[in-house]
């Protein structure tokens, strides 16, 4: 053959079973609750005396990610991470995932292997077993669906519905960065579409880009809570933005809340991007979404203990009156919290 370049392998050449074999051949089992993983009609799990939590999410090309600026390895990593985040948000320990993919034939074997590198990297990082999935063809692009399973001691799962008046509202990490990162990626895509020879200018945006493309979930905080003997009274992970998530807790718990603007943690790089793009920093932090931080409530008597855990901010208090849903600004006034969610800035 005259063509010396490394040819990409067409999926049609290896078929469904060939692809599954390539993707799953080097997977080994890490958890004792996994009795049988990939390779049969179903996986077999043994959760013994524990309770099991199950959660699932879809990622659809063009809706949840854009192939122009999403590296496949990062996408695989993120697909697993966002599900693991939901398991931690129940105060459970993630143990297994299944991964289902729908692929159009514009993807090569090599591309899907890159996606799986990211998937396997996240499985290593969070110590979960990849125990199965499904592989189908699609006419419209790439769809990934991940299901995560985890374990928790009987009765110890932390729900959204159990916050109590007087509880303190806590949030991990900082907020708004993932949304800020997405705005930078979108801006550079526009520049590229106008002038395909231009080089994207990503310098100085490393933190917000990483928060968008390769989010981590707060395994460390769940461990820190356990170590310090704190059981949150209610918990949720922040996928759609702080406003939306705190309203879920309040609605389901039948409570109100007051949050303090000056307590909401925001990274300096997020502030910088907000200024550059003419966005209000607080609006970004409240409604940005995709932070995958944890929002939880604790008994007021745990206040000293919570200060021991790195990366947790106390940002407010749960109130008795369920009609009181207030954000207190830096000045005198307060505003009512509204759920705008991750599509807050969509035209
Ligand atoms: P079935 O015909 O029973 O659906 P498959 O041939 O689809 O079986 O899958 C064979 C095995 O490979 C099963 O254990 C399944 O869970 C696993 N599997 C299939 N697709 C994937 C994938 N994309 N990622 C991980 N495991 C997969
Ligand atoms: Mg199948």
Short mmCIF file of C-alpha atoms and ligand atoms in Angstrom, two decimals:
data_model
loop_
_atom_site.label_atom_id
_atom_site.label_comp_id
_atom_site.label_asym_id
_atom_site.label_seq_id
_atom_site.Cartn_x
_atom_site.Cartn_y
_atom_site.Cartn_z
CA UNK A 1 0.00 0.00 0.00
CA UNK A 2 1.23 3.41 -0.86
CA UNK A 3 -0.54 5.15 2.00
CA UNK A 4 1.98 5.15 4.86
CA UNK A 5 -0.13 7.16 7.31
CA UNK A 6 -1.66 5.22 10.18
CA UNK A 7 -5.16 4.38 9.01
CA UNK A 8 -8.04 4.73 11.41
CA UNK A 9 -10.07 1.56 11.88
CA UNK A 10 -13.65 1.76 10.65
CA UNK A 11 -16.20 0.41 13.14
CA UNK A 12 -17.86 -1.47 10.27
CA UNK A 13 -14.66 -3.48 9.85
CA UNK A 14 -14.61 -4.87 13.38
CA UNK A 15 -18.33 -5.00 14.17
CA UNK A 16 -20.17 -4.66 17.48
CA UNK A 17 -18.61 -7.64 19.21
CA UNK A 18 -15.13 -6.74 18.02
CA UNK A 19 -15.60 -3.24 19.38
CA UNK A 20 -16.90 -4.44 22.78
CA UNK A 21 -13.98 -6.83 23.05
CA UNK A 22 -11.44 -4.10 22.24
CA UNK A 23 -13.00 -1.71 24.76
CA UNK A 24 -13.35 -4.15 27.63
CA UNK A 25 -10.50 -6.64 27.30
CA UNK A 26 -8.24 -5.26 30.05
CA UNK A 27 -10.86 -4.55 32.70
CA UNK A 28 -10.26 -6.11 36.10
CA UNK A 29 -12.55 -6.12 39.15
CA UNK A 30 -11.74 -3.97 42.21
CA UNK A 31 -14.72 -4.37 44.54
CA UNK A 32 -15.90 -7.46 46.37
CA UNK A 33 -19.55 -6.58 45.71
CA UNK A 34 -18.87 -7.27 42.00
CA UNK A 35 -19.40 -11.02 41.64
CA UNK A 36 -19.52 -11.03 37.82
CA UNK A 37 -18.74 -8.07 35.59
CA UNK A 38 -18.65 -7.81 31.81
CA UNK A 39 -19.18 -10.90 29.67
CA UNK A 40 -22.55 -12.42 30.48
CA UNK A 41 -26.17 -11.47 29.93
CA UNK A 42 -26.08 -9.44 33.14
CA UNK A 43 -23.63 -8.53 35.87
CA UNK A 44 -23.99 -10.14 39.31
CA UNK A 45 -23.63 -8.02 42.45
CA UNK A 46 -23.65 -8.93 46.14
CA UNK A 47 -24.44 -6.02 48.46
CA UNK A 48 -24.84 -8.24 51.52
CA UNK A 49 -26.14 -6.10 54.45
CA UNK A 50 -25.79 -2.78 52.66
CA UNK A 51 -28.32 -0.62 50.87
CA UNK A 52 -27.69 0.13 47.23
CA UNK A 53 -28.13 3.42 45.39
CA UNK A 54 -28.60 3.58 41.62
CA UNK A 55 -28.43 6.64 39.39
CA UNK A 56 -28.26 7.23 35.65
CA UNK A 57 -27.54 10.09 33.24
CA UNK A 58 -27.47 10.76 29.51
CA UNK A 59 -24.90 12.82 27.59
CA UNK A 60 -26.00 13.68 24.08
CA UNK A 61 -23.81 15.26 21.42
CA UNK A 62 -25.02 18.73 20.53
CA UNK A 63 -27.07 18.97 23.73
CA UNK A 64 -24.65 18.20 26.55
CA UNK A 65 -21.35 18.46 24.75
CA UNK A 66 -19.88 19.87 21.54
CA UNK A 67 -17.30 17.74 19.73
CA UNK A 68 -15.55 20.89 18.49
CA UNK A 69 -14.11 21.63 21.93
CA UNK A 70 -14.63 18.45 23.94
CA UNK A 71 -11.69 16.03 23.84
CA UNK A 72 -13.04 12.45 23.85
CA UNK A 73 -10.88 11.40 26.76
CA UNK A 74 -12.23 14.23 28.89
CA UNK A 75 -15.76 13.39 27.79
CA UNK A 76 -15.36 9.79 28.96
CA UNK A 77 -13.96 10.95 32.27
CA UNK A 78 -16.77 13.45 32.76
CA UNK A 79 -19.51 10.98 31.82
CA UNK A 80 -18.45 8.71 34.69
CA UNK A 81 -17.67 11.50 37.15
CA UNK A 82 -21.06 13.21 36.93
CA UNK A 83 -22.76 9.94 37.86
CA UNK A 84 -20.34 9.18 40.69
CA UNK A 85 -21.14 12.67 42.01
CA UNK A 86 -24.81 11.65 42.35
CA UNK A 87 -23.80 8.57 44.33
CA UNK A 88 -21.72 10.66 46.75
CA UNK A 89 -24.60 13.11 47.05
CA UNK A 90 -26.55 10.27 48.69
CA UNK A 91 -23.68 9.80 51.18
CA UNK A 92 -22.96 6.47 49.47
CA UNK A 93 -19.72 4.96 48.16
CA UNK A 94 -19.67 4.32 44.40
CA UNK A 95 -18.84 0.73 43.42
CA UNK A 96 -19.94 -0.05 39.87
CA UNK A 97 -20.85 1.67 36.60
CA UNK A 98 -22.36 0.56 33.33
CA UNK A 99 -21.65 2.52 30.16
CA UNK A 100 -23.89 2.48 27.10
CA UNK A 101 -22.91 4.16 23.86
CA UNK A 102 -24.68 4.93 20.60
CA UNK A 103 -22.25 5.71 17.76
CA UNK A 104 -22.55 6.90 14.22
CA UNK A 105 -20.04 5.47 11.75
CA UNK A 106 -18.10 8.73 11.56
CA UNK A 107 -16.33 7.55 14.74
CA UNK A 108 -13.33 5.29 14.37
CA UNK A 109 -12.26 2.50 16.71
CA UNK A 110 -9.37 4.73 17.82
CA UNK A 111 -11.74 7.56 18.74
CA UNK A 112 -13.90 5.28 20.88
CA UNK A 113 -10.81 3.80 22.50
CA UNK A 114 -9.83 7.34 23.48
CA UNK A 115 -13.28 7.87 24.99
CA UNK A 116 -12.80 4.65 26.97
CA UNK A 117 -9.38 5.74 28.20
CA UNK A 118 -11.17 8.58 29.96
CA UNK A 119 -13.92 6.27 31.22
CA UNK A 120 -11.37 3.82 32.63
CA UNK A 121 -9.31 6.61 34.14
CA UNK A 122 -12.34 7.82 36.11
CA UNK A 123 -13.12 4.23 37.17
CA UNK A 124 -9.56 3.91 38.51
CA UNK A 125 -9.69 7.27 40.25
CA UNK A 126 -12.98 6.57 42.02
CA UNK A 127 -12.29 2.85 42.50
CA UNK A 128 -15.38 1.62 40.66
CA UNK A 129 -15.83 -1.43 38.43
CA UNK A 130 -17.05 -1.10 34.86
CA UNK A 131 -19.47 -4.05 34.83
CA UNK A 132 -21.32 -3.75 31.55
CA UNK A 133 -23.19 -1.63 29.10
CA UNK A 134 -24.56 -1.67 25.61
CA UNK A 135 -23.19 -0.70 22.22
CA UNK A 136 -25.50 0.36 19.42
CA UNK A 137 -25.31 2.35 16.21
CA UNK A 138 -26.80 5.78 15.76
CA UNK A 139 -27.44 8.03 12.79
CA UNK A 140 -26.96 11.34 14.58
CA UNK A 141 -23.71 11.28 16.52
CA UNK A 142 -22.59 10.18 19.93
CA UNK A 143 -24.75 9.41 22.95
CA UNK A 144 -23.37 8.11 26.23
CA UNK A 145 -25.44 6.86 29.10
CA UNK A 146 -23.81 5.91 32.38
CA UNK A 147 -25.46 4.19 35.32
CA UNK A 148 -23.65 4.23 38.66
CA UNK A 149 -24.28 1.99 41.66
CA UNK A 150 -23.06 2.49 45.18
CA UNK A 151 -23.46 1.24 48.73
CA UNK A 152 -24.49 2.83 51.97
CA UNK A 153 -25.25 1.42 55.41
CA UNK A 154 -28.92 0.70 55.98
CA UNK A 155 -30.84 3.88 56.71
CA UNK A 156 -27.75 6.11 56.24
CA UNK A 157 -28.53 7.50 52.79
CA UNK A 158 -28.88 11.30 52.99
CA UNK A 159 -31.95 12.61 51.16
CA UNK A 160 -32.93 16.05 49.86
CA UNK A 161 -36.08 16.09 51.97
CA UNK A 162 -34.73 16.09 55.51
CA UNK A 163 -33.30 19.58 56.14
CA UNK A 164 -34.55 21.19 59.40
CA UNK A 165 -35.07 24.83 60.41
CA UNK A 166 -31.93 26.13 62.10
CA UNK A 167 -29.63 23.86 60.06
CA UNK A 168 -26.59 25.47 58.46
CA UNK A 169 -26.28 25.43 54.67
CA UNK A 170 -22.85 24.31 53.42
CA UNK A 171 -21.28 24.16 49.98
CA UNK A 172 -17.99 22.60 48.85
CA UNK A 173 -15.29 24.12 46.62
CA UNK A 174 -16.19 27.16 44.53
CA UNK A 175 -19.05 27.84 42.15
CA UNK A 176 -19.56 29.18 38.63
CA UNK A 177 -16.19 28.13 37.20
CA UNK A 178 -17.52 25.38 34.91
CA UNK A 179 -20.00 27.77 33.35
CA UNK A 180 -17.28 30.40 32.95
CA UNK A 181 -15.12 27.78 31.22
CA UNK A 182 -17.96 26.89 28.86
CA UNK A 183 -18.36 30.54 27.85
CA UNK A 184 -14.65 30.75 26.97
CA UNK A 185 -14.88 27.55 24.89
CA UNK A 186 -17.93 28.88 23.04
CA UNK A 187 -16.22 32.20 22.38
CA UNK A 188 -13.13 30.52 20.93
CA UNK A 189 -15.33 28.27 18.79
CA UNK A 190 -16.97 31.37 17.26
CA UNK A 191 -13.55 32.86 16.53
CA UNK A 192 -12.48 29.59 14.93
CA UNK A 193 -15.61 29.37 12.76
CA UNK A 194 -14.94 32.86 11.42
CA UNK A 195 -11.24 32.17 10.86
CA UNK A 196 -10.28 28.47 10.83
CA UNK A 197 -6.58 29.39 10.73
CA UNK A 198 -6.73 31.20 14.06
CA UNK A 199 -5.19 29.61 17.13
CA UNK A 200 -7.50 29.52 20.15
CA UNK A 201 -6.34 31.75 22.97
CA UNK A 202 -6.79 29.69 26.12
CA UNK A 203 -3.94 31.04 28.22
CA UNK A 204 -4.97 32.25 31.66
CA UNK A 205 -8.17 30.20 31.63
CA UNK A 206 -6.73 26.88 32.79
CA UNK A 207 -8.81 26.56 35.97
CA UNK A 208 -12.23 27.39 34.48
CA UNK A 209 -11.55 25.18 31.43
CA UNK A 210 -10.57 22.24 33.60
CA UNK A 211 -13.72 22.73 35.69
CA UNK A 212 -15.80 22.49 32.51
CA UNK A 213 -13.94 19.74 30.67
CA UNK A 214 -12.69 17.53 33.49
CA UNK A 215 -14.79 18.01 36.62
CA UNK A 216 -14.06 16.04 39.79
CA UNK A 217 -16.58 15.07 42.43
CA UNK A 218 -16.13 15.55 46.18
CA UNK A 219 -15.04 12.14 47.38
CA UNK A 220 -12.66 13.96 49.74
CA UNK A 221 -15.47 15.86 51.46
CA UNK A 222 -17.61 12.74 51.95
CA UNK A 223 -14.58 11.12 53.58
CA UNK A 224 -13.91 14.27 55.64
CA UNK A 225 -17.50 14.34 56.90
CA UNK A 226 -17.28 10.70 57.95
CA UNK A 227 -13.92 11.23 59.66
CA UNK A 228 -15.24 14.20 61.62
CA UNK A 229 -18.44 12.44 62.64
CA UNK A 230 -20.78 14.71 60.71
CA UNK A 231 -23.88 13.30 59.03
CA UNK A 232 -25.52 15.94 56.81
CA UNK A 233 -29.24 16.34 57.40
CA UNK A 234 -29.87 16.77 53.65
CA UNK A 235 -27.64 16.73 50.57
CA UNK A 236 -27.65 17.24 46.78
CA UNK A 237 -24.91 17.70 44.20
CA UNK A 238 -24.73 20.91 42.18
CA UNK A 239 -25.32 20.07 38.56
CA UNK A 240 -27.89 22.73 37.62
CA UNK A 241 -26.64 25.64 39.77
CA UNK A 242 -26.87 26.57 43.45
CA UNK A 243 -30.24 28.36 43.11
CA UNK A 244 -31.93 25.38 41.56
CA UNK A 245 -30.42 22.89 44.04
CA UNK A 246 -31.16 24.83 47.23
CA UNK A 247 -34.76 25.20 46.05
CA UNK A 248 -34.95 21.41 45.61
CA UNK A 249 -33.83 20.94 49.20
CA UNK A 250 -36.26 23.56 50.52
CA UNK A 251 -39.22 22.36 48.50
CA UNK A 252 -38.70 18.73 49.46
CA UNK A 253 -37.95 19.54 53.09
CA UNK A 254 -40.83 22.02 53.41
CA UNK A 255 -38.52 24.80 54.61
CA UNK A 256 -37.25 28.23 53.65
CA UNK A 257 -33.65 29.44 53.49
CA UNK A 258 -31.47 32.50 53.76
CA UNK A 259 -28.16 32.59 51.87
CA UNK A 260 -25.49 35.29 52.13
CA UNK A 261 -23.96 36.54 48.90
CA UNK A 262 -20.62 37.40 50.49
CA UNK A 263 -20.23 33.81 51.76
CA UNK A 264 -20.65 32.13 48.35
CA UNK A 265 -17.23 30.85 47.26
CA UNK A 266 -16.03 31.99 43.82
CA UNK A 267 -12.53 31.53 42.39
CA UNK A 268 -10.64 34.63 41.20
CA UNK A 269 -10.39 33.24 37.68
CA UNK A 270 -14.19 32.91 37.57
CA UNK A 271 -14.49 36.54 38.67
CA UNK A 272 -12.05 37.57 35.97
CA UNK A 273 -14.02 35.76 33.25
CA UNK A 274 -17.29 37.20 34.58
CA UNK A 275 -15.85 40.69 34.29
CA UNK A 276 -14.45 40.02 30.84
CA UNK A 277 -17.77 38.69 29.54
CA UNK A 278 -19.85 41.27 31.35
CA UNK A 279 -21.65 38.72 33.52
CA UNK A 280 -22.63 39.25 37.15
CA UNK A 281 -20.37 37.08 39.33
CA UNK A 282 -23.11 36.20 41.82
CA UNK A 283 -25.55 35.30 39.06
CA UNK A 284 -22.87 33.07 37.58
CA UNK A 285 -22.20 31.36 40.92
CA UNK A 286 -25.91 30.94 41.69
CA UNK A 287 -26.98 29.68 38.27
CA UNK A 288 -23.87 28.48 36.44
CA UNK A 289 -24.25 24.73 36.83
CA UNK A 290 -22.01 21.72 36.17
CA UNK A 291 -19.92 22.48 39.25
CA UNK A 292 -20.43 18.98 40.72
CA UNK A 293 -19.83 20.37 44.18
CA UNK A 294 -21.96 19.22 47.13
CA UNK A 295 -24.64 21.32 48.78
CA UNK A 296 -25.69 20.02 52.20
CA UNK A 297 -27.22 21.02 55.49
CA UNK A 298 -25.92 20.21 58.98
CA UNK A 299 -27.10 20.64 62.57
CA UNK A 300 -25.98 24.03 63.94
CA UNK A 301 -24.15 22.15 66.71
CA UNK A 302 -21.76 20.75 64.05
CA UNK A 303 -20.48 24.22 63.10
CA UNK A 304 -17.11 23.84 64.82
CA UNK A 305 -16.57 20.38 63.37
CA UNK A 306 -17.36 21.53 59.82
CA UNK A 307 -14.62 24.15 60.00
CA UNK A 308 -12.14 21.26 60.33
CA UNK A 309 -12.93 20.08 56.80
CA UNK A 310 -11.05 21.82 54.04
CA UNK A 311 -13.04 23.24 51.15
CA UNK A 312 -16.40 23.65 52.88
CA UNK A 313 -18.12 27.05 53.22
CA UNK A 314 -21.11 27.81 55.42
CA UNK A 315 -23.30 30.05 53.24
CA UNK A 316 -26.62 30.32 55.06
CA UNK A 317 -29.33 28.86 57.23
CA UNK A 318 -32.52 26.82 56.80
CA UNK A 319 -35.68 28.66 57.88
CA UNK A 320 -39.04 27.48 59.16
CA UNK A 321 -41.13 29.61 56.78
CA UNK A 322 -41.14 27.87 53.41
CA UNK A 323 -42.05 31.10 51.64
CA UNK A 324 -38.79 32.74 52.79
CA UNK A 325 -36.26 31.90 50.07
CA UNK A 326 -33.79 34.75 50.28
CA UNK A 327 -30.35 35.75 49.10
CA UNK A 328 -28.95 38.58 51.23
CA UNK A 329 -26.70 40.89 49.24
CA UNK A 330 -23.55 42.63 50.38
CA UNK A 331 -25.57 45.76 51.12
CA UNK A 332 -28.88 46.01 52.93
CA UNK A 333 -31.40 44.28 50.73
CA UNK A 334 -32.31 40.72 49.83
CA UNK A 335 -33.72 39.05 46.71
CA UNK A 336 -35.86 35.96 46.26
CA UNK A 337 -33.90 32.96 45.00
CA UNK A 338 -35.06 31.79 41.59
CA UNK A 339 -34.15 28.61 39.77
CA UNK A 340 -32.69 29.55 36.44
CA UNK A 341 -30.62 26.41 36.10
CA UNK A 342 -27.81 25.84 33.71
CA UNK A 343 -29.62 27.35 30.75
CA UNK A 344 -30.04 30.66 32.57
CA UNK A 345 -28.18 32.63 29.95
CA UNK A 346 -29.70 31.01 26.89
CA UNK A 347 -31.35 33.46 24.57
P1 LIG B 1 -26.31 -8.67 25.08
O1 LIG B 1 -26.49 -9.28 23.74
O2 LIG B 1 -26.69 -9.58 26.20
O3 LIG B 1 -26.88 -7.28 25.19
P2 LIG B 1 -23.75 -7.59 24.47
O4 LIG B 1 -23.15 -8.35 23.37
O5 LIG B 1 -24.40 -6.29 24.18
O6 LIG B 1 -24.74 -8.56 25.27
O7 LIG B 1 -22.66 -7.33 25.58
C1 LIG B 1 -21.75 -8.33 25.97
C2 LIG B 1 -21.13 -7.92 27.27
O8 LIG B 1 -20.40 -6.71 27.09
C3 LIG B 1 -22.14 -7.63 28.37
O9 LIG B 1 -21.54 -8.01 29.60
C4 LIG B 1 -22.32 -6.15 28.29
O10 LIG B 1 -22.73 -5.63 29.55
C5 LIG B 1 -20.92 -5.69 27.90
N1 LIG B 1 -20.91 -4.43 27.14
C6 LIG B 1 -21.54 -4.19 25.96
N2 LIG B 1 -21.29 -2.95 25.51
C7 LIG B 1 -20.48 -2.39 26.43
C8 LIG B 1 -19.87 -1.11 26.56
N3 LIG B 1 -20.05 -0.12 25.65
N4 LIG B 1 -19.10 -0.87 27.65
C9 LIG B 1 -18.93 -1.82 28.56
N5 LIG B 1 -19.44 -3.04 28.51
C10 LIG B 1 -20.23 -3.33 27.46
MG1 LIG B 2 -26.25 -5.50 24.24
#
